[in-house]
Coordinates of C-alpha atoms and ligand atoms in Angstrom, one line a residue:
M1 CA 13.7 -165.3 -73.7
S2 CA 10.7 -167.4 -72.6
L3 CA 12.2 -167.6 -69.2
K4 CA 12.4 -163.8 -69.0
W5 CA 8.8 -163.4 -70.0
A6 CA 7.7 -166.0 -67.5
S7 CA 9.4 -164.1 -64.7
V8 CA 7.4 -161.0 -65.4
P9 CA 4.0 -162.1 -64.0
L10 CA 5.9 -163.6 -61.0
F11 CA 7.5 -160.3 -60.3
L12 CA 4.2 -158.5 -60.6
L13 CA 2.6 -161.0 -58.4
L14 CA 5.3 -160.5 -55.8
S15 CA 4.9 -156.8 -55.8
I16 CA 1.1 -157.0 -55.6
T17 CA 1.2 -159.4 -52.6
S18 CA 3.8 -157.4 -50.9
G19 CA 1.6 -154.4 -51.4
L20 CA -1.3 -156.2 -49.8
C21 CA 0.9 -157.5 -47.0
G22 CA 1.8 -153.9 -46.4
A23 CA -1.5 -153.6 -44.5
S24 CA -0.3 -155.9 -41.7
S25 CA 3.4 -155.0 -41.6
F26 CA 2.9 -151.9 -39.4
E27 CA 0.4 -150.7 -36.9
N28 CA -0.2 -147.0 -36.1
T29 CA -0.4 -146.8 -32.3
A30 CA -1.4 -143.1 -32.6
V31 CA -1.8 -140.6 -35.3
V32 CA -2.2 -136.9 -34.6
R33 CA -2.8 -134.3 -37.4
T34 CA -2.5 -130.6 -36.6
V35 CA -3.8 -128.1 -39.1
E36 CA -2.6 -124.5 -38.6
L37 CA -5.5 -122.6 -40.1
G38 CA -4.0 -119.7 -42.0
G39 CA -4.9 -117.4 -44.9
S40 CA -3.5 -118.4 -48.2
V41 CA -1.1 -120.9 -46.6
V42 CA -2.2 -123.8 -44.4
H43 CA 0.5 -125.8 -42.6
V44 CA -0.4 -129.4 -41.8
T45 CA 1.7 -131.6 -39.5
T46 CA 0.9 -135.3 -39.0
T47 CA 2.7 -137.4 -36.5
Y48 CA 2.5 -141.2 -36.9
A49 CA 3.6 -143.3 -33.9
I50 CA 4.3 -146.6 -35.7
R51 CA 5.1 -150.1 -34.6
A52 CA 6.6 -152.8 -36.8
L53 CA 4.7 -156.1 -36.9
E54 CA 7.4 -157.9 -39.0
N55 CA 11.1 -157.9 -39.1
N56 CA 13.3 -155.9 -41.5
L57 CA 10.8 -153.3 -42.7
K58 CA 12.4 -150.6 -44.8
T59 CA 9.4 -148.7 -46.2
Y60 CA 6.5 -147.0 -44.4
T61 CA 3.6 -145.7 -46.5
I62 CA 1.8 -142.5 -45.9
A63 CA -1.5 -141.7 -47.6
L64 CA -3.1 -138.3 -48.6
G65 CA -6.6 -138.0 -50.1
K66 CA -6.9 -136.6 -53.6
E67 CA -8.4 -133.2 -52.6
D68 CA -5.8 -132.6 -49.9
R69 CA -3.1 -133.7 -52.3
A70 CA -4.2 -131.2 -55.0
K71 CA -3.8 -128.3 -52.5
T72 CA -0.4 -129.4 -51.3
S73 CA 2.7 -127.6 -52.6
W74 CA 5.3 -129.0 -50.2
V75 CA 5.8 -132.3 -48.6
E76 CA 8.5 -133.3 -46.1
V77 CA 9.0 -136.4 -43.9
K78 CA 11.3 -136.7 -40.9
V79 CA 11.8 -138.9 -37.9
K80 CA 10.5 -136.9 -35.0
G81 CA 13.2 -134.7 -33.4
Q82 CA 15.7 -135.2 -36.2
D83 CA 16.7 -132.7 -38.9
N84 CA 17.4 -135.0 -41.8
T85 CA 14.5 -135.5 -44.2
L86 CA 13.6 -139.0 -45.3
P87 CA 13.5 -139.8 -49.0
F88 CA 10.2 -140.9 -50.5
T89 CA 8.5 -141.8 -53.8
E90 CA 4.9 -140.9 -54.6
R91 CA 2.3 -143.2 -56.2
V92 CA -0.8 -141.6 -57.4
E93 CA -3.9 -143.8 -57.3
K94 CA -7.6 -143.1 -58.1
H95 CA -8.7 -141.5 -54.8
L96 CA -5.4 -140.8 -53.1
S97 CA -1.6 -140.5 -53.2
L98 CA 0.7 -142.9 -51.5
F99 CA 4.1 -141.8 -50.3
D100 CA 6.6 -144.7 -49.8
V101 CA 9.0 -143.4 -47.2
T102 CA 12.4 -145.0 -46.8
L103 CA 13.1 -145.5 -43.1
P104 CA 16.5 -144.4 -41.8
K105 CA 17.3 -148.0 -41.0
P106 CA 15.2 -151.3 -41.3
L107 CA 12.8 -151.7 -38.4
S108 CA 12.5 -155.1 -36.7
G109 CA 9.4 -156.6 -35.1
N110 CA 7.8 -154.6 -32.2
K111 CA 10.2 -151.7 -32.7
T112 CA 8.5 -148.3 -32.7
L113 CA 9.3 -145.0 -34.4
N114 CA 7.6 -141.5 -34.6
I115 CA 7.4 -140.2 -38.1
V116 CA 6.4 -136.6 -38.9
F117 CA 4.8 -135.8 -42.2
E118 CA 4.6 -132.1 -43.0
N119 CA 2.6 -130.6 -45.8
I120 CA 1.9 -127.1 -46.8
Q121 CA -1.3 -126.3 -48.6
T122 CA -1.9 -123.1 -50.6
H123 CA -5.0 -121.4 -51.8
A124 CA -6.9 -123.8 -49.4
T125 CA -9.2 -121.3 -47.7
T126 CA -12.1 -119.2 -48.9
P127 CA -13.3 -115.9 -47.5
W128 CA -16.9 -116.2 -46.2
P129 CA -18.8 -114.0 -46.5
Q130 CA -17.1 -113.0 -49.7
T131 CA -17.3 -109.3 -49.0
A132 CA -16.7 -107.2 -45.9
A133 CA -16.9 -103.5 -45.1
Q134 CA -13.8 -101.8 -43.9
N135 CA -14.7 -102.1 -40.2
E136 CA -16.0 -105.7 -40.4
D137 CA -14.4 -108.9 -39.4
Q138 CA -12.8 -111.4 -41.8
A139 CA -13.8 -115.1 -41.7
L140 CA -12.5 -118.0 -43.8
K141 CA -13.7 -121.5 -44.5
Y142 CA -11.4 -124.5 -44.8
T143 CA -12.3 -128.0 -45.8
T144 CA -10.3 -131.2 -45.3
D145 CA -10.8 -135.0 -45.1
L146 CA -12.2 -136.2 -41.7
F147 CA -9.9 -139.3 -41.4
V148 CA -6.2 -139.4 -41.7
L149 CA -5.8 -142.3 -44.2
S150 CA -3.4 -145.1 -43.8
P151 CA -2.8 -148.5 -45.3
Y152 CA -2.3 -149.8 -41.8
S153 CA -4.7 -150.1 -38.9
T154 CA -4.7 -147.3 -36.4
L155 CA -5.3 -147.7 -32.6
V156 CA -6.2 -144.0 -32.1
Q157 CA -6.2 -140.9 -34.3
R158 CA -7.3 -137.3 -34.0
T159 CA -7.2 -134.1 -36.0
K160 CA -6.8 -130.7 -34.5
L161 CA -7.7 -127.6 -36.5
R162 CA -6.0 -124.7 -34.8
A163 CA -7.0 -121.1 -35.6
L164 CA -5.2 -117.9 -34.5
T165 CA -8.0 -117.1 -32.1
P166 CA -10.7 -119.1 -30.3
R167 CA -13.4 -117.5 -32.5
F168 CA -15.0 -120.2 -34.7
I169 CA -18.3 -119.6 -36.4
S170 CA -19.1 -123.3 -37.2
W171 CA -17.6 -126.7 -37.7
A172 CA -19.0 -129.8 -39.4
E173 CA -20.5 -132.7 -37.4
P174 CA -19.2 -136.0 -38.8
Q175 CA -21.9 -138.5 -39.9
G176 CA -22.1 -142.3 -39.5
I177 CA -18.8 -142.9 -37.7
D178 CA -20.2 -144.1 -34.3
A179 CA -18.1 -147.3 -34.6
F180 CA -14.9 -145.3 -33.9
V181 CA -16.2 -142.6 -31.5
G182 CA -15.8 -142.7 -27.7
D183 CA -17.3 -139.6 -26.2
A184 CA -17.8 -137.1 -29.0
A185 CA -17.0 -137.0 -32.7
V186 CA -15.9 -133.4 -32.5
T187 CA -15.1 -131.0 -29.7
K188 CA -14.0 -127.4 -29.5
N189 CA -11.3 -126.6 -27.1
G190 CA -10.1 -123.0 -27.1
A191 CA -8.6 -122.1 -30.5
N192 CA -8.8 -125.8 -31.6
V193 CA -11.6 -127.8 -33.2
V194 CA -10.7 -131.4 -32.6
Y195 CA -12.0 -134.4 -34.6
G196 CA -11.5 -137.6 -32.6
P197 CA -10.1 -139.5 -30.8
Y198 CA -11.3 -142.2 -33.2
K199 CA -10.4 -145.7 -32.0
D200 CA -9.5 -148.9 -33.9
V201 CA -9.7 -147.5 -37.4
P202 CA -9.0 -150.3 -39.9
P203 CA -6.7 -149.8 -42.9
S204 CA -8.5 -146.9 -44.6
T205 CA -7.0 -146.6 -48.0
L206 CA -9.3 -149.2 -49.4
D207 CA -12.4 -148.2 -51.4
N208 CA -14.9 -149.7 -49.0
F209 CA -13.6 -147.6 -46.1
L210 CA -13.4 -144.5 -48.2
E211 CA -17.0 -144.9 -49.5
K212 CA -18.5 -145.7 -46.1
Y213 CA -16.7 -143.3 -43.7
Q214 CA -14.4 -140.8 -45.4
Q215 CA -16.1 -137.3 -45.7
P216 CA -15.1 -133.7 -46.1
V217 CA -15.3 -131.5 -42.9
T218 CA -15.5 -127.8 -43.1
V219 CA -14.6 -125.3 -40.4
H220 CA -15.5 -121.6 -40.5
Y221 CA -13.3 -119.3 -38.4
F222 CA -12.2 -115.7 -37.9
H223 CA -8.8 -114.8 -39.2
E224 CA -7.2 -111.6 -38.0
Q225 CA -4.5 -111.2 -40.6
P226 CA -4.8 -110.2 -44.2
V227 CA -4.9 -113.1 -46.8
L228 CA -2.0 -112.3 -49.1
E229 CA -1.2 -113.7 -52.4
V230 CA 1.7 -112.8 -54.8
R231 CA 0.0 -113.5 -58.0
K232 CA 3.1 -112.9 -60.0
L233 CA 6.7 -112.6 -59.0
N234 CA 9.3 -111.8 -61.6
R235 CA 12.8 -112.1 -60.1
A236 CA 15.8 -111.1 -62.1
V237 CA 19.2 -111.9 -60.7
E238 CA 22.1 -110.4 -62.5
I239 CA 25.7 -111.5 -61.8
S240 CA 28.3 -109.0 -62.8
H241 CA 32.0 -109.7 -62.4
W242 CA 32.8 -106.3 -63.8
G243 CA 31.3 -104.6 -60.7
A244 CA 31.8 -107.6 -58.5
N245 CA 28.1 -107.2 -57.9
I246 CA 24.9 -109.2 -57.8
N247 CA 21.7 -107.4 -58.4
I248 CA 18.3 -108.8 -57.5
Q249 CA 15.1 -107.2 -58.7
D250 CA 11.6 -108.4 -57.8
D251 CA 8.5 -107.2 -59.7
I252 CA 5.7 -108.2 -57.4
S253 CA 2.0 -108.3 -58.0
L254 CA 0.5 -108.4 -54.5
Y255 CA -3.2 -109.2 -54.1
N256 CA -5.4 -109.2 -51.0
A257 CA -7.3 -112.4 -51.3
G258 CA -9.5 -111.8 -48.3
P259 CA -13.2 -110.7 -48.5
K260 CA -13.6 -108.0 -51.2
L261 CA -14.2 -104.5 -49.8
K262 CA -17.9 -103.7 -49.5
G263 CA -18.7 -100.0 -50.0
H264 CA -16.0 -97.3 -50.1
F265 CA -12.6 -97.1 -48.5
S266 CA -12.4 -94.3 -45.9
R267 CA -8.9 -93.2 -45.2
I268 CA -10.1 -91.4 -42.0
E269 CA -11.7 -94.5 -40.7
H270 CA -8.5 -96.4 -41.5
Q271 CA -6.4 -93.8 -39.6
M272 CA -8.8 -94.0 -36.6
Q273 CA -8.4 -97.8 -36.6
G274 CA -4.7 -97.3 -36.7
Y275 CA -4.8 -95.0 -33.6
N276 CA -6.8 -97.6 -31.7
K277 CA -4.0 -100.0 -32.5
K278 CA -6.7 -102.3 -33.9
G279 CA -6.5 -102.1 -37.7
A280 CA -9.2 -104.1 -39.6
P281 CA -8.0 -107.7 -39.9
H282 CA -8.3 -107.7 -43.7
V283 CA -6.4 -104.5 -44.4
L284 CA -2.7 -104.6 -45.0
P285 CA -0.9 -101.4 -44.0
A286 CA 2.7 -102.6 -44.2
L287 CA 4.9 -105.6 -44.7
T288 CA 8.1 -106.6 -43.0
L289 CA 10.6 -108.4 -45.2
G290 CA 14.0 -110.0 -44.4
L291 CA 16.5 -109.1 -47.1
P292 CA 20.1 -110.3 -47.3
P293 CA 22.8 -108.7 -45.2
G294 CA 25.2 -106.2 -46.7
I295 CA 22.9 -104.9 -49.4
R296 CA 23.2 -101.5 -50.9
N297 CA 21.3 -99.2 -53.4
T298 CA 18.0 -100.7 -52.3
Y299 CA 15.2 -99.3 -54.3
Y300 CA 11.4 -99.6 -54.1
Y301 CA 9.1 -98.0 -56.6
D302 CA 5.6 -98.6 -58.0
T303 CA 3.7 -97.4 -61.1
I304 CA 3.6 -93.8 -59.7
G305 CA 7.3 -93.6 -58.7
N306 CA 9.6 -94.0 -55.8
V307 CA 8.0 -94.9 -52.5
S308 CA 9.9 -93.1 -49.7
T309 CA 7.8 -94.1 -46.7
S310 CA 9.7 -97.3 -46.0
K311 CA 12.4 -98.1 -43.5
L312 CA 15.4 -100.3 -44.1
R313 CA 17.9 -101.5 -41.5
V314 CA 20.9 -103.1 -43.2
A315 CA 22.5 -106.0 -41.3
P316 CA 26.3 -106.2 -41.7
L317 CA 27.8 -109.0 -43.8
P318 CA 28.7 -112.0 -41.6
P319 CA 32.4 -112.8 -41.1
K320 CA 33.8 -115.3 -43.5
G321 CA 32.8 -118.9 -42.6
A322 CA 30.0 -117.8 -40.3
Q323 CA 27.1 -120.3 -40.4
R324 CA 24.2 -117.9 -40.0
S325 CA 23.8 -114.3 -40.8
Q326 CA 21.2 -111.7 -39.8
Y327 CA 18.7 -110.3 -42.2
S328 CA 18.4 -106.7 -43.3
I329 CA 14.9 -105.7 -42.2
L330 CA 12.8 -103.7 -44.6
E331 CA 9.5 -102.3 -43.4
L332 CA 7.7 -101.8 -46.7
R333 CA 4.7 -99.5 -46.7
P334 CA 2.7 -99.6 -49.8
R335 CA 1.5 -96.3 -51.2
Y336 CA -2.1 -97.1 -50.1
P337 CA -3.4 -99.7 -47.5
L338 CA -4.3 -102.9 -49.4
L339 CA -7.9 -103.8 -48.9
G340 CA -9.7 -107.0 -49.8
G341 CA -9.8 -107.7 -53.6
W342 CA -7.2 -105.0 -54.2
N343 CA -3.9 -105.3 -56.1
Y344 CA -0.7 -103.5 -55.6
S345 CA 2.2 -103.9 -58.0
F346 CA 5.7 -102.7 -57.2
T347 CA 9.4 -103.2 -57.8
L348 CA 11.9 -103.9 -55.1
G349 CA 15.6 -104.3 -55.8
W350 CA 19.1 -104.2 -54.3
D351 CA 22.7 -104.8 -55.0
A352 CA 25.0 -107.0 -52.9
P353 CA 28.7 -107.7 -53.1
L354 CA 29.3 -110.7 -55.3
E355 CA 31.6 -112.3 -52.8
S356 CA 28.8 -112.6 -50.3
S357 CA 27.2 -115.3 -52.4
A358 CA 29.9 -116.5 -54.8
S359 CA 33.0 -118.6 -54.5
Y360 CA 35.7 -119.6 -56.9
D361 CA 37.2 -123.0 -57.3
K362 CA 40.8 -122.4 -58.5
K363 CA 41.4 -126.0 -59.4
T364 CA 38.6 -126.2 -62.0
G365 CA 38.4 -122.5 -62.7
T366 CA 34.7 -122.6 -61.8
Y367 CA 32.6 -120.0 -60.1
I368 CA 29.7 -121.1 -57.8
V369 CA 27.0 -118.6 -57.0
A370 CA 24.1 -119.2 -54.6
I371 CA 20.9 -117.6 -55.9
P372 CA 17.9 -117.2 -53.5
I373 CA 14.7 -118.3 -55.2
L374 CA 12.5 -115.8 -53.3
T375 CA 12.2 -113.5 -50.4
P376 CA 9.3 -114.7 -48.2
I377 CA 6.4 -112.4 -47.6
P378 CA 5.0 -113.5 -44.3
G379 CA 1.9 -115.7 -44.7
A380 CA 1.7 -115.2 -48.5
V381 CA 1.7 -117.7 -51.3
I382 CA 3.6 -116.9 -54.5
T383 CA 1.2 -118.3 -57.0
D384 CA 3.5 -117.9 -60.0
E385 CA 7.2 -117.1 -60.2
E386 CA 9.5 -116.5 -63.1
L387 CA 13.1 -116.5 -62.0
K388 CA 15.7 -115.3 -64.5
I389 CA 19.4 -115.6 -63.7
I390 CA 21.7 -113.6 -65.9
L391 CA 25.3 -114.7 -65.9
P392 CA 28.4 -112.6 -66.8
E393 CA 29.1 -112.2 -70.5
G394 CA 31.2 -114.9 -71.9
A395 CA 30.3 -117.4 -69.2
T396 CA 30.7 -121.0 -70.3
D397 CA 30.1 -124.5 -68.9
V398 CA 26.9 -123.2 -67.3
S399 CA 25.1 -125.6 -65.0
Y400 CA 22.9 -125.4 -62.0
V401 CA 21.4 -127.4 -59.1
T402 CA 17.9 -126.7 -57.8
P403 CA 16.7 -127.7 -54.3
F404 CA 13.4 -128.8 -55.8
P405 CA 12.4 -129.2 -59.4
A406 CA 11.1 -126.2 -61.4
L407 CA 8.0 -126.5 -63.7
S408 CA 10.2 -125.5 -66.6
A409 CA 13.7 -124.4 -67.1
V410 CA 15.1 -122.7 -70.2
M411 CA 18.7 -121.7 -71.0
G412 CA 19.0 -118.6 -73.2
T413 CA 20.9 -115.5 -74.0
H414 CA 20.2 -112.1 -72.5
V415 CA 21.4 -109.2 -74.6
T416 CA 21.9 -105.8 -73.2
F417 CA 23.3 -102.6 -74.6
L418 CA 26.8 -103.0 -73.3
D419 CA 27.2 -106.6 -74.4
T420 CA 28.9 -107.9 -77.5
V421 CA 27.6 -111.5 -77.6
G422 CA 24.9 -111.4 -74.9
R423 CA 24.9 -113.1 -71.6
P424 CA 23.9 -116.7 -70.8
S425 CA 20.7 -116.8 -68.9
I426 CA 18.6 -119.4 -67.0
T427 CA 14.8 -118.9 -66.7
L428 CA 12.9 -121.1 -64.3
R429 CA 9.2 -121.2 -63.6
Y430 CA 7.5 -122.1 -60.3
K431 CA 4.0 -122.2 -58.9
N432 CA 2.5 -122.1 -55.3
L433 CA 5.7 -121.2 -53.4
T434 CA 5.8 -120.7 -49.7
L435 CA 8.3 -120.1 -46.9
K436 CA 9.5 -123.7 -47.3
H437 CA 10.6 -122.9 -50.8
A438 CA 12.8 -120.0 -49.8
Q439 CA 16.0 -121.9 -50.7
E440 CA 18.9 -121.4 -53.0
I441 CA 19.9 -122.5 -56.5
Y442 CA 23.6 -123.1 -57.1
V443 CA 24.8 -121.9 -60.5
T444 CA 28.3 -122.8 -61.7
Y445 CA 30.2 -121.5 -64.7
K446 CA 33.5 -120.5 -66.0
V447 CA 34.7 -117.1 -67.3
S448 CA 37.8 -117.1 -69.4
T449 CA 40.4 -114.3 -68.8
L450 CA 39.9 -113.4 -72.5
A451 CA 36.2 -112.8 -71.9
H452 CA 37.1 -110.5 -69.0
I453 CA 39.3 -108.5 -71.2
K454 CA 36.8 -108.4 -74.0
K455 CA 34.2 -107.1 -71.6
G456 CA 36.6 -104.6 -70.2
L457 CA 37.2 -103.3 -73.8
T458 CA 33.5 -103.1 -74.5
V459 CA 32.8 -101.1 -71.4
A460 CA 35.7 -98.8 -72.1
T461 CA 34.3 -98.0 -75.6
A462 CA 30.8 -97.6 -74.4
L463 CA 31.9 -95.3 -71.6
F464 CA 33.6 -93.2 -74.1
T465 CA 30.5 -93.0 -76.3
L466 CA 28.4 -92.1 -73.2
F467 CA 30.9 -89.4 -72.3
V468 CA 30.5 -87.9 -75.7
L469 CA 26.7 -88.2 -75.6
A470 CA 26.6 -86.6 -72.1
G471 CA 28.5 -83.7 -73.5
V472 CA 25.8 -83.2 -76.2
A473 CA 23.0 -83.8 -73.6
R474 CA 24.2 -81.1 -71.3
R475 CA 23.2 -78.6 -74.0
L476 CA 19.7 -80.1 -74.4
D477 CA 16.8 -79.7 -72.0
F478 CA 15.9 -83.0 -70.4
S479 CA 14.1 -81.6 -67.4
I480 CA 10.7 -83.0 -68.3
N481 CA 12.1 -86.5 -68.5
R482 CA 14.0 -86.1 -65.4
K483 CA 11.0 -84.9 -63.4
K484 CA 9.0 -87.8 -64.6
K485 CA 11.7 -90.1 -63.3
V486 CA 12.2 -88.5 -60.0
Q487 CA 8.6 -87.8 -58.8
Ligands
NAG1 C1 -1.4 -124.4 -57.2 O1 -2.4 -124.4 -56.2 C2 -3.7 -124.6 -56.8 C3 -4.7 -124.5 -55.6 O2 -4.3 -125.1 -54.4 C4 -3.8 -125.9 -57.5 O3 -5.1 -126.1 -58.0 C5 -2.8 -126.0 -58.6 O4 -2.8 -127.2 -59.2 C6 -1.4 -125.7 -58.0 N1 -0.5 -125.7 -59.1 C7 0.7 -126.4 -59.1 C8 1.5 -126.4 -60.3 O5 1.0 -127.1 -58.1
NAG2 C1 6.2 -158.8 -30.5 O1 6.1 -159.0 -29.1 C2 5.2 -160.0 -28.8 C3 5.0 -160.2 -27.3 O2 5.9 -159.4 -26.6 C4 5.6 -161.4 -29.4 O3 4.6 -162.4 -29.1 C5 5.8 -161.2 -30.9 O4 6.3 -162.4 -31.4 C6 6.7 -160.0 -31.2 N1 6.7 -159.8 -32.6 C7 7.8 -159.8 -33.4 C8 7.6 -159.6 -34.8 O5 8.9 -159.9 -32.9
NAG3 C1 -6.2 -107.5 -59.7 O1 -5.4 -108.1 -60.7 C2 -6.0 -109.1 -61.4 C3 -5.1 -109.7 -62.4 O2 -3.8 -109.9 -61.8 C4 -7.3 -108.7 -62.1 O3 -7.9 -109.7 -62.7 C5 -8.2 -108.0 -61.2 O4 -9.3 -107.4 -61.8 C6 -7.5 -106.9 -60.4 N1 -8.4 -106.4 -59.4 C7 -8.6 -105.1 -59.3 C8 -9.6 -104.7 -58.2 O5 -8.1 -104.2 -60.0
NAG4 C1 14.5 -93.0 -56.3 O1 15.1 -92.6 -55.1 C2 16.5 -92.9 -55.1 C3 17.1 -92.5 -53.8 O2 16.2 -92.8 -52.7 C4 17.2 -92.1 -56.2 O3 18.6 -92.4 -56.2 C5 16.6 -92.5 -57.5 O4 17.1 -91.7 -58.5 C6 15.1 -92.3 -57.5 N1 14.5 -92.8 -58.7 C7 13.5 -92.3 -59.3 C8 13.1 -93.0 -60.6 O5 13.0 -91.3 -58.9

């Protein structure tokens, strides 16, 4: 017992010293951070050219300041030029987060490697000015930390902030960092504002460096695309063995998070801008979405009714075993152009053959169905999603695998009119989703033959009841109701 206790401080001591030694175990020969300035989504890629200073190094640590971490909704680490991601664990400290990345194989002294750290930030820009008239420009502000932090010393580092156009209004001039600056602390070069190169930066994750040199820098730039936010996405996915069908329905609350419209909206002016092929940058006339191949019965309606001004080109289902398939392309045209500060809520749904996303394991009698978490809306963040997966009635042994953790997950029962005992359901919650999160959840379950039969019986009875009701209905006048529905 006493021996065990005695070993605890020793162990702690070891981990502390190894933590401190970390500072001299690597050297960054070059660090380049590229920030793709966007609207509601900002994509940051940092490449670390690293050199091992000791033998047998297994872990490399990447640092991210607290503010940048708070805006980050996706993190991915790879060796440059490779597809596999590297596993990491995150440690949260007072002013920063540390990501301990496991290297693909231990690195020996003087060996080098290029590591790419990607992070996606959401809600990271602010429209400025906060309002704009219909024919005015849209400009955004973005703030980040000046230095890329690292527990290791860095020979040279720079940060490029890249906009869609070369039109910047202003950028911050760093203060008090002459020690690291060669020619200029910041330069503008076409569509890039570049901080650095900064030379011989010591380990920068320590408090004294942070207090003395780290500072926020803000750039102010024109952005010629609408800033889109899906404030709420409710996706319901219903798996039906009876119809061999999978139905996906999205209830989408879209918001234009650009500058709020100043004055009135003029449709004539909007149309004139359309003729000149130069719509206002903050007005959204239409969206192009990539839906699954082989879909049918696609529907799109809003609070007023069906919206018929959209175009859909359905891609064929890929042959069995094909790696990649094409998307069906939907050009979705909201009922009105979406201006800054405006909302638009609508419902989009479709059916797809179950076999396009399901498979059956005969040995275990298990079905496996791949469920897409979201359909990306280009450039938009999904601030809040509730995903409900409804399984066939009588499904048992339900389990699922998610590509990244949900904020919450609840198993329940979904009861509909035709069901006897209700259907098992899984409800997942997410926040701040982007293109990177457009992945699949794998759900597995069993359905006994008995359940199939029971279901068959229920439907048969229900159909009979409907038949009788329909006979009665034919003699009643439902035209008002129908009209309302059709619009
Ligand atoms: C979502 O993003 C906002 C703004 O970047 C952030 O404040 C919030 O903590 C994020 N929420 C989650 C659950 O990541
Ligand atoms: C790295 O190379 C230098 C000179 O080439 C050598 O002096 C040093 O010992 C090497 N370091 C390691 C850890 O092998
Ligand atoms: C847009 O919707 C949000 C809630 O989702 C609401 O707070 C806001 O007032 C709406 N804006 C307009 C212009 O209706
Ligand atoms: C909407 O349009 C589709 C065909 O485009 C039609 O089948 C459906 O009944 C319509 N729904 C409503 C509510 O009008």
